[in-house]
């Protein structure tokens, strides 16, 4: 927004298309990335929750990232998720990204063991960064406790940001608690606080946040970009509010059924590409009745 954030803008939490045999459809994924950028995204936050990252092997994750680069997507527009349950694998995935010139990553904490202390999470992130030992790296922490079971408390985030100020530069807050985001912005004004929930983009930007990493940008990147670009333009206030309302309508529809299969089904409807309906187990695609209901409601949007 104002140059003080290391990472700022509209990033798409990109969905991952699958072939009939369940393998990632690398060509379609790379094409999707290109279209997202042309529609207004500043970058692609691939291999996150919406991208079903934790259902893919390390080799598959590497190939998905490599496919985007091979298609001509610039390394500085990509921000893969590299945090997994085992520290050595997080290190390996992050080093792989760095070896390709991709320097920004979103990093979950180790998430299998629940009820761990802030000291334990701090130790994990510290060990990861010490093993990587690359001053090019920029890490966005990933706070999604309703899925990971591992909340990143504000004291912990402040401690990590103070210990690694050039590396740990922001957080994706997907908990949906706006008060937590406001507190992070207030206490860490140069830290990139990124909304993980689309309806909070506009209020977060007004509070001094840095942008978003959201699922609905697979569908309405143009509206998210309009909000981001014109949030401070009084002459466009009505346009911004209308864009945010459109974003919210798509987000609400995406919550009609299980969110990730629903987002993918909405992408399938938008693109006319049936590959997007597929999910990897344990997620299951929408059934025929759900798809028909979604299609009718989707057609009524805009």
PDB file of C-alpha atoms in Angstrom:
ATOM      1  CA  UNK A   1       0.000   0.000   0.000  1.00  0.00           C
ATOM      2  CA  UNK A   2       2.549   2.581   1.096  1.00  0.00           C
ATOM      3  CA  UNK A   3       5.890   0.883   0.559  1.00  0.00           C
ATOM      4  CA  UNK A   4       6.383  -0.183   4.156  1.00  0.00           C
ATOM      5  CA  UNK A   5       5.180  -3.751   3.622  1.00  0.00           C
ATOM      6  CA  UNK A   6       7.491  -6.382   2.143  1.00  0.00           C
ATOM      7  CA  UNK A   7       4.536  -8.265   0.638  1.00  0.00           C
ATOM      8  CA  UNK A   8       1.441  -6.436  -0.494  1.00  0.00           C
ATOM      9  CA  UNK A   9      -1.389  -6.902  -2.947  1.00  0.00           C
ATOM     10  CA  UNK A  10      -4.015  -9.403  -4.058  1.00  0.00           C
ATOM     11  CA  UNK A  11      -2.699 -12.978  -4.062  1.00  0.00           C
ATOM     12  CA  UNK A  12      -4.825 -15.876  -5.230  1.00  0.00           C
ATOM     13  CA  UNK A  13      -5.015 -18.956  -3.035  1.00  0.00           C
ATOM     14  CA  UNK A  14      -5.003 -20.939  -6.252  1.00  0.00           C
ATOM     15  CA  UNK A  15      -6.985 -24.134  -6.652  1.00  0.00           C
ATOM     16  CA  UNK A  16      -5.240 -27.114  -8.259  1.00  0.00           C
ATOM     17  CA  UNK A  17      -6.952 -28.925 -11.176  1.00  0.00           C
ATOM     18  CA  UNK A  18      -6.663 -32.686 -11.424  1.00  0.00           C
ATOM     19  CA  UNK A  19      -6.574 -35.191 -14.248  1.00  0.00           C
ATOM     20  CA  UNK A  20      -8.967 -38.139 -14.343  1.00  0.00           C
ATOM     21  CA  UNK A  21      -6.333 -40.332 -12.680  1.00  0.00           C
ATOM     22  CA  UNK A  22      -6.013 -37.848  -9.802  1.00  0.00           C
ATOM     23  CA  UNK A  23      -2.642 -36.396 -10.811  1.00  0.00           C
ATOM     24  CA  UNK A  24      -2.243 -32.617 -10.851  1.00  0.00           C
ATOM     25  CA  UNK A  25      -3.112 -31.184 -14.273  1.00  0.00           C
ATOM     26  CA  UNK A  26       0.065 -29.148 -14.638  1.00  0.00           C
ATOM     27  CA  UNK A  27      -0.770 -27.569 -17.991  1.00  0.00           C
ATOM     28  CA  UNK A  28      -4.200 -26.418 -16.846  1.00  0.00           C
ATOM     29  CA  UNK A  29      -2.765 -25.164 -13.563  1.00  0.00           C
ATOM     30  CA  UNK A  30      -0.124 -23.074 -15.319  1.00  0.00           C
ATOM     31  CA  UNK A  31      -2.783 -21.677 -17.641  1.00  0.00           C
ATOM     32  CA  UNK A  32      -4.949 -20.811 -14.620  1.00  0.00           C
ATOM     33  CA  UNK A  33      -2.046 -18.900 -13.053  1.00  0.00           C
ATOM     34  CA  UNK A  34      -1.618 -16.839 -16.192  1.00  0.00           C
ATOM     35  CA  UNK A  35      -5.305 -16.029 -16.333  1.00  0.00           C
ATOM     36  CA  UNK A  36      -5.383 -15.032 -12.664  1.00  0.00           C
ATOM     37  CA  UNK A  37      -2.582 -12.532 -13.240  1.00  0.00           C
ATOM     38  CA  UNK A  38      -4.336 -11.127 -16.315  1.00  0.00           C
ATOM     39  CA  UNK A  39      -7.538 -10.738 -14.282  1.00  0.00           C
ATOM     40  CA  UNK A  40      -5.828  -8.608 -11.666  1.00  0.00           C
ATOM     41  CA  UNK A  41      -3.937 -10.714  -9.135  1.00  0.00           C
ATOM     42  CA  UNK A  42      -0.548  -9.387  -8.107  1.00  0.00           C
ATOM     43  CA  UNK A  43       0.597 -12.937  -7.489  1.00  0.00           C
ATOM     44  CA  UNK A  44      -0.291 -16.583  -6.951  1.00  0.00           C
ATOM     45  CA  UNK A  45      -0.207 -18.179  -3.498  1.00  0.00           C
ATOM     46  CA  UNK A  46      -0.176 -21.741  -4.774  1.00  0.00           C
ATOM     47  CA  UNK A  47      -0.098 -24.923  -2.717  1.00  0.00           C
ATOM     48  CA  UNK A  48      -2.149 -23.655   0.171  1.00  0.00           C
ATOM     49  CA  UNK A  49      -5.364 -24.890   1.746  1.00  0.00           C
ATOM     50  CA  UNK A  50      -7.499 -24.130  -1.316  1.00  0.00           C
ATOM     51  CA  UNK A  51      -4.823 -25.761  -3.472  1.00  0.00           C
ATOM     52  CA  UNK A  52      -5.156 -29.024  -1.486  1.00  0.00           C
ATOM     53  CA  UNK A  53      -1.418 -28.859  -0.832  1.00  0.00           C
ATOM     54  CA  UNK A  54      -1.378 -31.291   2.067  1.00  0.00           C
ATOM     55  CA  UNK A  55      -2.920 -33.958  -0.163  1.00  0.00           C
ATOM     56  CA  UNK A  56       0.102 -33.833  -2.497  1.00  0.00           C
ATOM     57  CA  UNK A  57       3.518 -35.440  -2.152  1.00  0.00           C
ATOM     58  CA  UNK A  58       6.707 -33.406  -2.050  1.00  0.00           C
ATOM     59  CA  UNK A  59       7.460 -34.399  -5.643  1.00  0.00           C
ATOM     60  CA  UNK A  60       4.003 -33.319  -6.770  1.00  0.00           C
ATOM     61  CA  UNK A  61       4.363 -30.006  -4.960  1.00  0.00           C
ATOM     62  CA  UNK A  62       7.687 -29.402  -6.678  1.00  0.00           C
ATOM     63  CA  UNK A  63       6.230 -30.224 -10.087  1.00  0.00           C
ATOM     64  CA  UNK A  64       3.263 -27.885  -9.568  1.00  0.00           C
ATOM     65  CA  UNK A  65       5.561 -24.975  -8.755  1.00  0.00           C
ATOM     66  CA  UNK A  66       7.900 -25.837 -11.627  1.00  0.00           C
ATOM     67  CA  UNK A  67       4.978 -25.972 -14.073  1.00  0.00           C
ATOM     68  CA  UNK A  68       4.032 -22.373 -13.334  1.00  0.00           C
ATOM     69  CA  UNK A  69       7.604 -21.196 -13.859  1.00  0.00           C
ATOM     70  CA  UNK A  70       7.973 -23.254 -17.056  1.00  0.00           C
ATOM     71  CA  UNK A  71       4.866 -21.536 -18.417  1.00  0.00           C
ATOM     72  CA  UNK A  72       6.514 -18.154 -18.000  1.00  0.00           C
ATOM     73  CA  UNK A  73       5.038 -17.001 -14.681  1.00  0.00           C
ATOM     74  CA  UNK A  74       7.692 -14.793 -13.090  1.00  0.00           C
ATOM     75  CA  UNK A  75       9.253 -16.177  -9.923  1.00  0.00           C
ATOM     76  CA  UNK A  76       8.473 -12.998  -8.005  1.00  0.00           C
ATOM     77  CA  UNK A  77       4.740 -13.468  -8.691  1.00  0.00           C
ATOM     78  CA  UNK A  78       4.665 -16.883  -6.999  1.00  0.00           C
ATOM     79  CA  UNK A  79       4.322 -17.568  -3.272  1.00  0.00           C
ATOM     80  CA  UNK A  80       4.047 -21.315  -2.614  1.00  0.00           C
ATOM     81  CA  UNK A  81       3.057 -22.939   0.637  1.00  0.00           C
ATOM     82  CA  UNK A  82       6.041 -24.857   1.987  1.00  0.00           C
ATOM     83  CA  UNK A  83       5.106 -25.568   5.600  1.00  0.00           C
ATOM     84  CA  UNK A  84       4.412 -29.228   6.405  1.00  0.00           C
ATOM     85  CA  UNK A  85       4.396 -31.354   9.558  1.00  0.00           C
ATOM     86  CA  UNK A  86       8.087 -32.361   9.470  1.00  0.00           C
ATOM     87  CA  UNK A  87      10.783 -29.718   9.740  1.00  0.00           C
ATOM     88  CA  UNK A  88      13.215 -31.400   7.281  1.00  0.00           C
ATOM     89  CA  UNK A  89      10.501 -31.502   4.597  1.00  0.00           C
ATOM     90  CA  UNK A  90       9.584 -27.849   5.152  1.00  0.00           C
ATOM     91  CA  UNK A  91      13.273 -27.022   4.760  1.00  0.00           C
ATOM     92  CA  UNK A  92      13.527 -29.098   1.581  1.00  0.00           C
ATOM     93  CA  UNK A  93      10.428 -27.581  -0.048  1.00  0.00           C
ATOM     94  CA  UNK A  94      11.545 -24.061   0.817  1.00  0.00           C
ATOM     95  CA  UNK A  95      15.062 -24.673  -0.487  1.00  0.00           C
ATOM     96  CA  UNK A  96      13.563 -26.031  -3.698  1.00  0.00           C
ATOM     97  CA  UNK A  97      11.562 -22.843  -4.178  1.00  0.00           C
ATOM     98  CA  UNK A  98      14.651 -20.728  -3.514  1.00  0.00           C
ATOM     99  CA  UNK A  99      16.656 -22.775  -6.012  1.00  0.00           C
ATOM    100  CA  UNK A 100      14.153 -21.709  -8.671  1.00  0.00           C
ATOM    101  CA  UNK A 101      14.357 -18.027  -7.729  1.00  0.00           C
ATOM    102  CA  UNK A 102      11.080 -18.073  -5.781  1.00  0.00           C
ATOM    103  CA  UNK A 103      11.857 -16.146  -2.607  1.00  0.00           C
ATOM    104  CA  UNK A 104       8.431 -15.626  -0.988  1.00  0.00           C
ATOM    105  CA  UNK A 105       6.670 -18.531   0.729  1.00  0.00           C
ATOM    106  CA  UNK A 106       3.680 -19.079   2.994  1.00  0.00           C
ATOM    107  CA  UNK A 107       4.646 -21.316   5.898  1.00  0.00           C
ATOM    108  CA  UNK A 108       2.329 -23.299   8.143  1.00  0.00           C
ATOM    109  CA  UNK A 109       3.750 -24.279  11.512  1.00  0.00           C
ATOM    110  CA  UNK A 110       4.299 -28.016  12.114  1.00  0.00           C
ATOM    111  CA  UNK A 111       0.675 -29.003  12.682  1.00  0.00           C
ATOM    112  CA  UNK A 112       0.324 -32.628  13.717  1.00  0.00           C
ATOM    113  CA  UNK A 113       0.863 -32.273  17.473  1.00  0.00           C
ATOM    114  CA  UNK A 114      -1.826 -30.128  19.086  1.00  0.00           C
ATOM    115  CA  UNK A 115      -1.650 -28.070  22.235  1.00  0.00           C
ATOM    116  CA  UNK A 116       1.996 -27.200  21.684  1.00  0.00           C
ATOM    117  CA  UNK A 117       3.449 -24.126  23.346  1.00  0.00           C
ATOM    118  CA  UNK A 118       4.482 -20.858  21.759  1.00  0.00           C
ATOM    119  CA  UNK A 119       8.041 -21.816  22.703  1.00  0.00           C
ATOM    120  CA  UNK A 120       7.702 -25.013  20.691  1.00  0.00           C
ATOM    121  CA  UNK A 121       6.358 -23.221  17.626  1.00  0.00           C
ATOM    122  CA  UNK A 122       9.075 -20.569  17.949  1.00  0.00           C
ATOM    123  CA  UNK A 123      11.717 -23.320  18.117  1.00  0.00           C
ATOM    124  CA  UNK A 124      10.306 -24.976  15.002  1.00  0.00           C
ATOM    125  CA  UNK A 125      10.336 -21.813  12.896  1.00  0.00           C
ATOM    126  CA  UNK A 126      13.799 -20.911  14.212  1.00  0.00           C
ATOM    127  CA  UNK A 127      15.228 -24.301  13.293  1.00  0.00           C
ATOM    128  CA  UNK A 128      13.669 -24.147   9.836  1.00  0.00           C
ATOM    129  CA  UNK A 129      15.173 -20.740   9.085  1.00  0.00           C
ATOM    130  CA  UNK A 130      18.552 -21.673  10.519  1.00  0.00           C
ATOM    131  CA  UNK A 131      18.691 -24.784   8.328  1.00  0.00           C
ATOM    132  CA  UNK A 132      17.690 -22.827   5.217  1.00  0.00           C
ATOM    133  CA  UNK A 133      20.136 -19.986   5.943  1.00  0.00           C
ATOM    134  CA  UNK A 134      19.261 -17.906   2.877  1.00  0.00           C
ATOM    135  CA  UNK A 135      18.877 -14.156   3.284  1.00  0.00           C
ATOM    136  CA  UNK A 136      16.739 -13.927   0.149  1.00  0.00           C
ATOM    137  CA  UNK A 137      13.864 -15.730   1.851  1.00  0.00           C
ATOM    138  CA  UNK A 138      10.668 -13.874   2.814  1.00  0.00           C
ATOM    139  CA  UNK A 139       8.223 -15.858   4.939  1.00  0.00           C
ATOM    140  CA  UNK A 140       4.522 -15.219   5.382  1.00  0.00           C
ATOM    141  CA  UNK A 141       3.324 -17.067   8.480  1.00  0.00           C
ATOM    142  CA  UNK A 142       0.042 -18.958   8.091  1.00  0.00           C
ATOM    143  CA  UNK A 143      -2.562 -18.605  10.852  1.00  0.00           C
ATOM    144  CA  UNK A 144      -5.483 -20.950  10.164  1.00  0.00           C
ATOM    145  CA  UNK A 145      -6.161 -22.565  13.543  1.00  0.00           C
ATOM    146  CA  UNK A 146      -9.587 -23.901  12.565  1.00  0.00           C
ATOM    147  CA  UNK A 147      -7.799 -26.228  10.112  1.00  0.00           C
ATOM    148  CA  UNK A 148      -4.255 -26.605  11.445  1.00  0.00           C
ATOM    149  CA  UNK A 149      -5.189 -26.712  15.112  1.00  0.00           C
ATOM    150  CA  UNK A 150      -2.129 -24.520  15.778  1.00  0.00           C
ATOM    151  CA  UNK A 151      -2.903 -20.863  16.487  1.00  0.00           C
ATOM    152  CA  UNK A 152      -0.136 -18.293  16.051  1.00  0.00           C
ATOM    153  CA  UNK A 153      -0.610 -15.926  18.974  1.00  0.00           C
ATOM    154  CA  UNK A 154       0.196 -12.238  18.683  1.00  0.00           C
ATOM    155  CA  UNK A 155       3.039 -12.507  21.247  1.00  0.00           C
ATOM    156  CA  UNK A 156       4.531 -15.368  19.206  1.00  0.00           C
ATOM    157  CA  UNK A 157       4.224 -13.459  15.936  1.00  0.00           C
ATOM    158  CA  UNK A 158       5.887 -10.404  17.519  1.00  0.00           C
ATOM    159  CA  UNK A 159       8.693 -12.590  18.883  1.00  0.00           C
ATOM    160  CA  UNK A 160       9.322 -14.186  15.480  1.00  0.00           C
ATOM    161  CA  UNK A 161       9.193 -10.841  13.665  1.00  0.00           C
ATOM    162  CA  UNK A 162      11.684  -9.364  16.140  1.00  0.00           C
ATOM    163  CA  UNK A 163      14.058 -12.326  15.864  1.00  0.00           C
ATOM    164  CA  UNK A 164      13.917 -12.590  12.059  1.00  0.00           C
ATOM    165  CA  UNK A 165      12.940  -9.095  10.870  1.00  0.00           C
ATOM    166  CA  UNK A 166      14.303  -9.485   7.346  1.00  0.00           C
ATOM    167  CA  UNK A 167      12.815 -12.945   6.815  1.00  0.00           C
ATOM    168  CA  UNK A 168       9.498 -13.260   8.672  1.00  0.00           C
ATOM    169  CA  UNK A 169       7.735 -10.336   7.068  1.00  0.00           C
ATOM    170  CA  UNK A 170       4.024 -11.055   7.291  1.00  0.00           C
ATOM    171  CA  UNK A 171       1.108 -13.303   8.127  1.00  0.00           C
ATOM    172  CA  UNK A 172      -1.869 -14.730   6.314  1.00  0.00           C
ATOM    173  CA  UNK A 173      -4.667 -14.546   8.878  1.00  0.00           C
ATOM    174  CA  UNK A 174      -7.404 -16.985   7.893  1.00  0.00           C
ATOM    175  CA  UNK A 175      -9.037 -17.274  11.310  1.00  0.00           C
ATOM    176  CA  UNK A 176     -11.727 -14.749  10.377  1.00  0.00           C
ATOM    177  CA  UNK A 177     -11.169 -12.709  13.552  1.00  0.00           C
ATOM    178  CA  UNK A 178     -10.912  -9.101  12.421  1.00  0.00           C
ATOM    179  CA  UNK A 179      -9.956  -7.903  15.899  1.00  0.00           C
ATOM    180  CA  UNK A 180      -6.874 -10.132  15.735  1.00  0.00           C
ATOM    181  CA  UNK A 181      -5.900  -8.613  12.377  1.00  0.00           C
ATOM    182  CA  UNK A 182      -6.397  -5.090  13.718  1.00  0.00           C
ATOM    183  CA  UNK A 183      -4.210  -5.880  16.706  1.00  0.00           C
ATOM    184  CA  UNK A 184      -1.463  -7.270  14.472  1.00  0.00           C
ATOM    185  CA  UNK A 185      -1.541  -4.135  12.303  1.00  0.00           C
ATOM    186  CA  UNK A 186      -1.451  -1.895  15.382  1.00  0.00           C
ATOM    187  CA  UNK A 187       1.384  -3.730  17.083  1.00  0.00           C
ATOM    188  CA  UNK A 188       3.433  -4.523  13.958  1.00  0.00           C
ATOM    189  CA  UNK A 189       2.843  -1.593  11.578  1.00  0.00           C
ATOM    190  CA  UNK A 190       5.503  -2.667   9.064  1.00  0.00           C
ATOM    191  CA  UNK A 191       4.379  -6.305   9.054  1.00  0.00           C
ATOM    192  CA  UNK A 192       2.366  -7.540   6.065  1.00  0.00           C
ATOM    193  CA  UNK A 193      -0.996  -8.581   7.484  1.00  0.00           C
ATOM    194  CA  UNK A 194      -2.910 -10.349   4.714  1.00  0.00           C
ATOM    195  CA  UNK A 195      -6.569 -11.302   4.953  1.00  0.00           C
ATOM    196  CA  UNK A 196      -7.413 -14.931   4.280  1.00  0.00           C
ATOM    197  CA  UNK A 197     -11.150 -14.190   4.133  1.00  0.00           C
ATOM    198  CA  UNK A 198     -12.387 -12.094   1.210  1.00  0.00           C
ATOM    199  CA  UNK A 199     -15.053 -10.110   3.117  1.00  0.00           C
ATOM    200  CA  UNK A 200     -12.319  -8.682   5.348  1.00  0.00           C
ATOM    201  CA  UNK A 201     -10.189  -7.224   2.541  1.00  0.00           C
ATOM    202  CA  UNK A 202     -11.767  -3.775   2.520  1.00  0.00           C
ATOM    203  CA  UNK A 203     -11.889  -3.284   6.302  1.00  0.00           C
ATOM    204  CA  UNK A 204      -8.341  -4.629   6.665  1.00  0.00           C
ATOM    205  CA  UNK A 205      -6.979  -2.265   4.025  1.00  0.00           C
ATOM    206  CA  UNK A 206      -8.717   0.641   5.756  1.00  0.00           C
ATOM    207  CA  UNK A 207      -7.049  -0.457   9.003  1.00  0.00           C
ATOM    208  CA  UNK A 208      -3.590  -0.463   7.405  1.00  0.00           C
ATOM    209  CA  UNK A 209      -3.314  -4.065   6.261  1.00  0.00           C
ATOM    210  CA  UNK A 210      -1.257  -5.172   3.273  1.00  0.00           C
ATOM    211  CA  UNK A 211      -3.728  -7.119   1.112  1.00  0.00           C
ATOM    212  CA  UNK A 212      -5.120 -10.616   0.871  1.00  0.00           C
ATOM    213  CA  UNK A 213      -4.538 -14.247  -0.022  1.00  0.00           C
ATOM    214  CA  UNK A 214      -7.995 -15.600  -0.750  1.00  0.00           C
ATOM    215  CA  UNK A 215      -9.874 -18.440  -2.394  1.00  0.00           C
ATOM    216  CA  UNK A 216     -12.469 -16.258  -4.092  1.00  0.00           C
ATOM    217  CA  UNK A 217      -9.753 -14.567  -6.143  1.00  0.00           C
ATOM    218  CA  UNK A 218      -9.929 -17.724  -8.279  1.00  0.00           C
ATOM    219  CA  UNK A 219     -13.228 -16.202  -9.423  1.00  0.00           C
ATOM    220  CA  UNK A 220     -13.322 -12.420  -8.882  1.00  0.00           C
ATOM    221  CA  UNK A 221      -9.728 -11.231  -9.034  1.00  0.00           C
ATOM    222  CA  UNK A 222     -10.871  -8.130 -10.918  1.00  0.00           C
ATOM    223  CA  UNK A 223     -13.088  -6.986  -8.041  1.00  0.00           C
ATOM    224  CA  UNK A 224     -10.440  -7.701  -5.413  1.00  0.00           C
ATOM    225  CA  UNK A 225      -7.928  -5.686  -7.408  1.00  0.00           C
ATOM    226  CA  UNK A 226     -10.377  -2.784  -7.727  1.00  0.00           C
ATOM    227  CA  UNK A 227     -10.833  -2.716  -3.956  1.00  0.00           C
ATOM    228  CA  UNK A 228      -7.086  -2.864  -3.390  1.00  0.00           C
ATOM    229  CA  UNK A 229      -6.248  -0.165  -5.936  1.00  0.00           C
ATOM    230  CA  UNK A 230      -8.941   2.338  -4.977  1.00  0.00           C
ATOM    231  CA  UNK A 231      -9.557   1.845  -1.261  1.00  0.00           C
ATOM    232  CA  UNK A 232      -8.267   5.377  -0.540  1.00  0.00           C
ATOM    233  CA  UNK A 233      -9.967   7.084  -3.497  1.00  0.00           C
ATOM    234  CA  UNK A 234     -13.030   8.905  -2.191  1.00  0.00           C
ATOM    235  CA  UNK A 235     -14.269   9.456  -5.738  1.00  0.00           C
ATOM    236  CA  UNK A 236     -14.466   5.684  -6.228  1.00  0.00           C
ATOM    237  CA  UNK A 237     -15.946   4.797  -2.840  1.00  0.00           C
ATOM    238  CA  UNK A 238     -19.219   3.565  -4.344  1.00  0.00           C
ATOM    239  CA  UNK A 239     -17.330   1.434  -6.892  1.00  0.00           C
ATOM    240  CA  UNK A 240     -15.182  -0.043  -4.144  1.00  0.00           C
ATOM    241  CA  UNK A 241     -18.200  -0.871  -1.988  1.00  0.00           C
ATOM    242  CA  UNK A 242     -19.945  -2.476  -4.980  1.00  0.00           C
ATOM    243  CA  UNK A 243     -16.837  -4.536  -5.767  1.00  0.00           C
ATOM    244  CA  UNK A 244     -16.588  -5.705  -2.165  1.00  0.00           C
ATOM    245  CA  UNK A 245     -20.291  -6.635  -2.213  1.00  0.00           C
ATOM    246  CA  UNK A 246     -19.685  -8.725  -5.363  1.00  0.00           C
ATOM    247  CA  UNK A 247     -16.727 -10.426  -3.687  1.00  0.00           C
ATOM    248  CA  UNK A 248     -18.858 -11.187  -0.648  1.00  0.00           C
ATOM    249  CA  UNK A 249     -21.622 -12.688  -2.806  1.00  0.00           C
ATOM    250  CA  UNK A 250     -19.181 -15.088  -4.451  1.00  0.00           C
ATOM    251  CA  UNK A 251     -17.665 -15.958  -1.083  1.00  0.00           C
ATOM    252  CA  UNK A 252     -21.103 -16.639   0.385  1.00  0.00           C
ATOM    253  CA  UNK A 253     -21.968 -18.938  -2.511  1.00  0.00           C
ATOM    254  CA  UNK A 254     -18.654 -20.773  -2.104  1.00  0.00           C
ATOM    255  CA  UNK A 255     -19.748 -21.640   1.431  1.00  0.00           C
ATOM    256  CA  UNK A 256     -22.961 -23.326   0.230  1.00  0.00           C
ATOM    257  CA  UNK A 257     -21.287 -26.742   0.415  1.00  0.00           C
ATOM    258  CA  UNK A 258     -17.811 -27.921   1.492  1.00  0.00           C
ATOM    259  CA  UNK A 259     -15.742 -24.926   0.485  1.00  0.00           C
ATOM    260  CA  UNK A 260     -12.839 -26.292  -1.556  1.00  0.00           C
ATOM    261  CA  UNK A 261     -14.934 -28.600  -3.780  1.00  0.00           C
ATOM    262  CA  UNK A 262     -17.389 -25.715  -4.168  1.00  0.00           C
ATOM    263  CA  UNK A 263     -14.697 -23.211  -5.155  1.00  0.00           C
ATOM    264  CA  UNK A 264     -13.393 -25.719  -7.700  1.00  0.00           C
ATOM    265  CA  UNK A 265     -16.883 -26.285  -9.056  1.00  0.00           C
ATOM    266  CA  UNK A 266     -17.349 -22.517  -9.414  1.00  0.00           C
ATOM    267  CA  UNK A 267     -14.060 -22.309 -11.335  1.00  0.00           C
ATOM    268  CA  UNK A 268     -15.314 -25.158 -13.558  1.00  0.00           C
ATOM    269  CA  UNK A 269     -18.490 -23.198 -14.247  1.00  0.00           C
ATOM    270  CA  UNK A 270     -16.599 -19.990 -14.924  1.00  0.00           C
ATOM    271  CA  UNK A 271     -13.990 -21.575 -17.198  1.00  0.00           C
ATOM    272  CA  UNK A 272     -16.110 -24.278 -18.795  1.00  0.00           C
ATOM    273  CA  UNK A 273     -13.466 -26.849 -17.807  1.00  0.00           C
ATOM    274  CA  UNK A 274     -14.698 -30.022 -16.110  1.00  0.00           C
ATOM    275  CA  UNK A 275     -11.252 -30.888 -14.708  1.00  0.00           C
ATOM    276  CA  UNK A 276     -11.908 -28.346 -11.985  1.00  0.00           C
ATOM    277  CA  UNK A 277     -14.738 -30.417 -10.517  1.00  0.00           C
ATOM    278  CA  UNK A 278     -12.262 -33.072  -9.385  1.00  0.00           C
ATOM    279  CA  UNK A 279     -10.794 -33.169  -5.877  1.00  0.00           C
ATOM    280  CA  UNK A 280      -8.317 -35.469  -4.200  1.00  0.00           C
ATOM    281  CA  UNK A 281      -9.528 -37.695  -1.377  1.00  0.00           C
ATOM    282  CA  UNK A 282     -10.424 -37.185   1.387  1.00  0.00           C
ATOM    283  CA  UNK A 283     -12.261 -34.271  -0.248  1.00  0.00           C
ATOM    284  CA  UNK A 284     -15.036 -35.370  -2.589  1.00  0.00           C
ATOM    285  CA  UNK A 285     -16.535 -33.451  -5.533  1.00  0.00           C
ATOM    286  CA  UNK A 286     -20.022 -32.021  -5.380  1.00  0.00           C
ATOM    287  CA  UNK A 287     -22.697 -34.514  -6.372  1.00  0.00           C
ATOM    288  CA  UNK A 288     -25.036 -33.961  -9.321  1.00  0.00           C
ATOM    289  CA  UNK A 289     -27.764 -32.290  -7.260  1.00  0.00           C
ATOM    290  CA  UNK A 290     -25.288 -29.987  -5.563  1.00  0.00           C
ATOM    291  CA  UNK A 291     -23.702 -29.090  -8.900  1.00  0.00           C
ATOM    292  CA  UNK A 292     -27.078 -28.272 -10.422  1.00  0.00           C
ATOM    293  CA  UNK A 293     -28.051 -26.103  -7.444  1.00  0.00           C
ATOM    294  CA  UNK A 294     -24.687 -24.348  -7.511  1.00  0.00           C
ATOM    295  CA  UNK A 295     -24.873 -23.769 -11.271  1.00  0.00           C
ATOM    296  CA  UNK A 296     -28.258 -22.072 -10.976  1.00  0.00           C
ATOM    297  CA  UNK A 297     -27.079 -19.807  -8.162  1.00  0.00           C
ATOM    298  CA  UNK A 298     -23.770 -19.114  -9.929  1.00  0.00           C
ATOM    299  CA  UNK A 299     -25.604 -18.032 -13.088  1.00  0.00           C
ATOM    300  CA  UNK A 300     -27.547 -15.507 -11.012  1.00  0.00           C
ATOM    301  CA  UNK A 301     -24.400 -13.757  -9.729  1.00  0.00           C
ATOM    302  CA  UNK A 302     -23.176 -10.476 -11.210  1.00  0.00           C
TER     303      UNK A 302
END
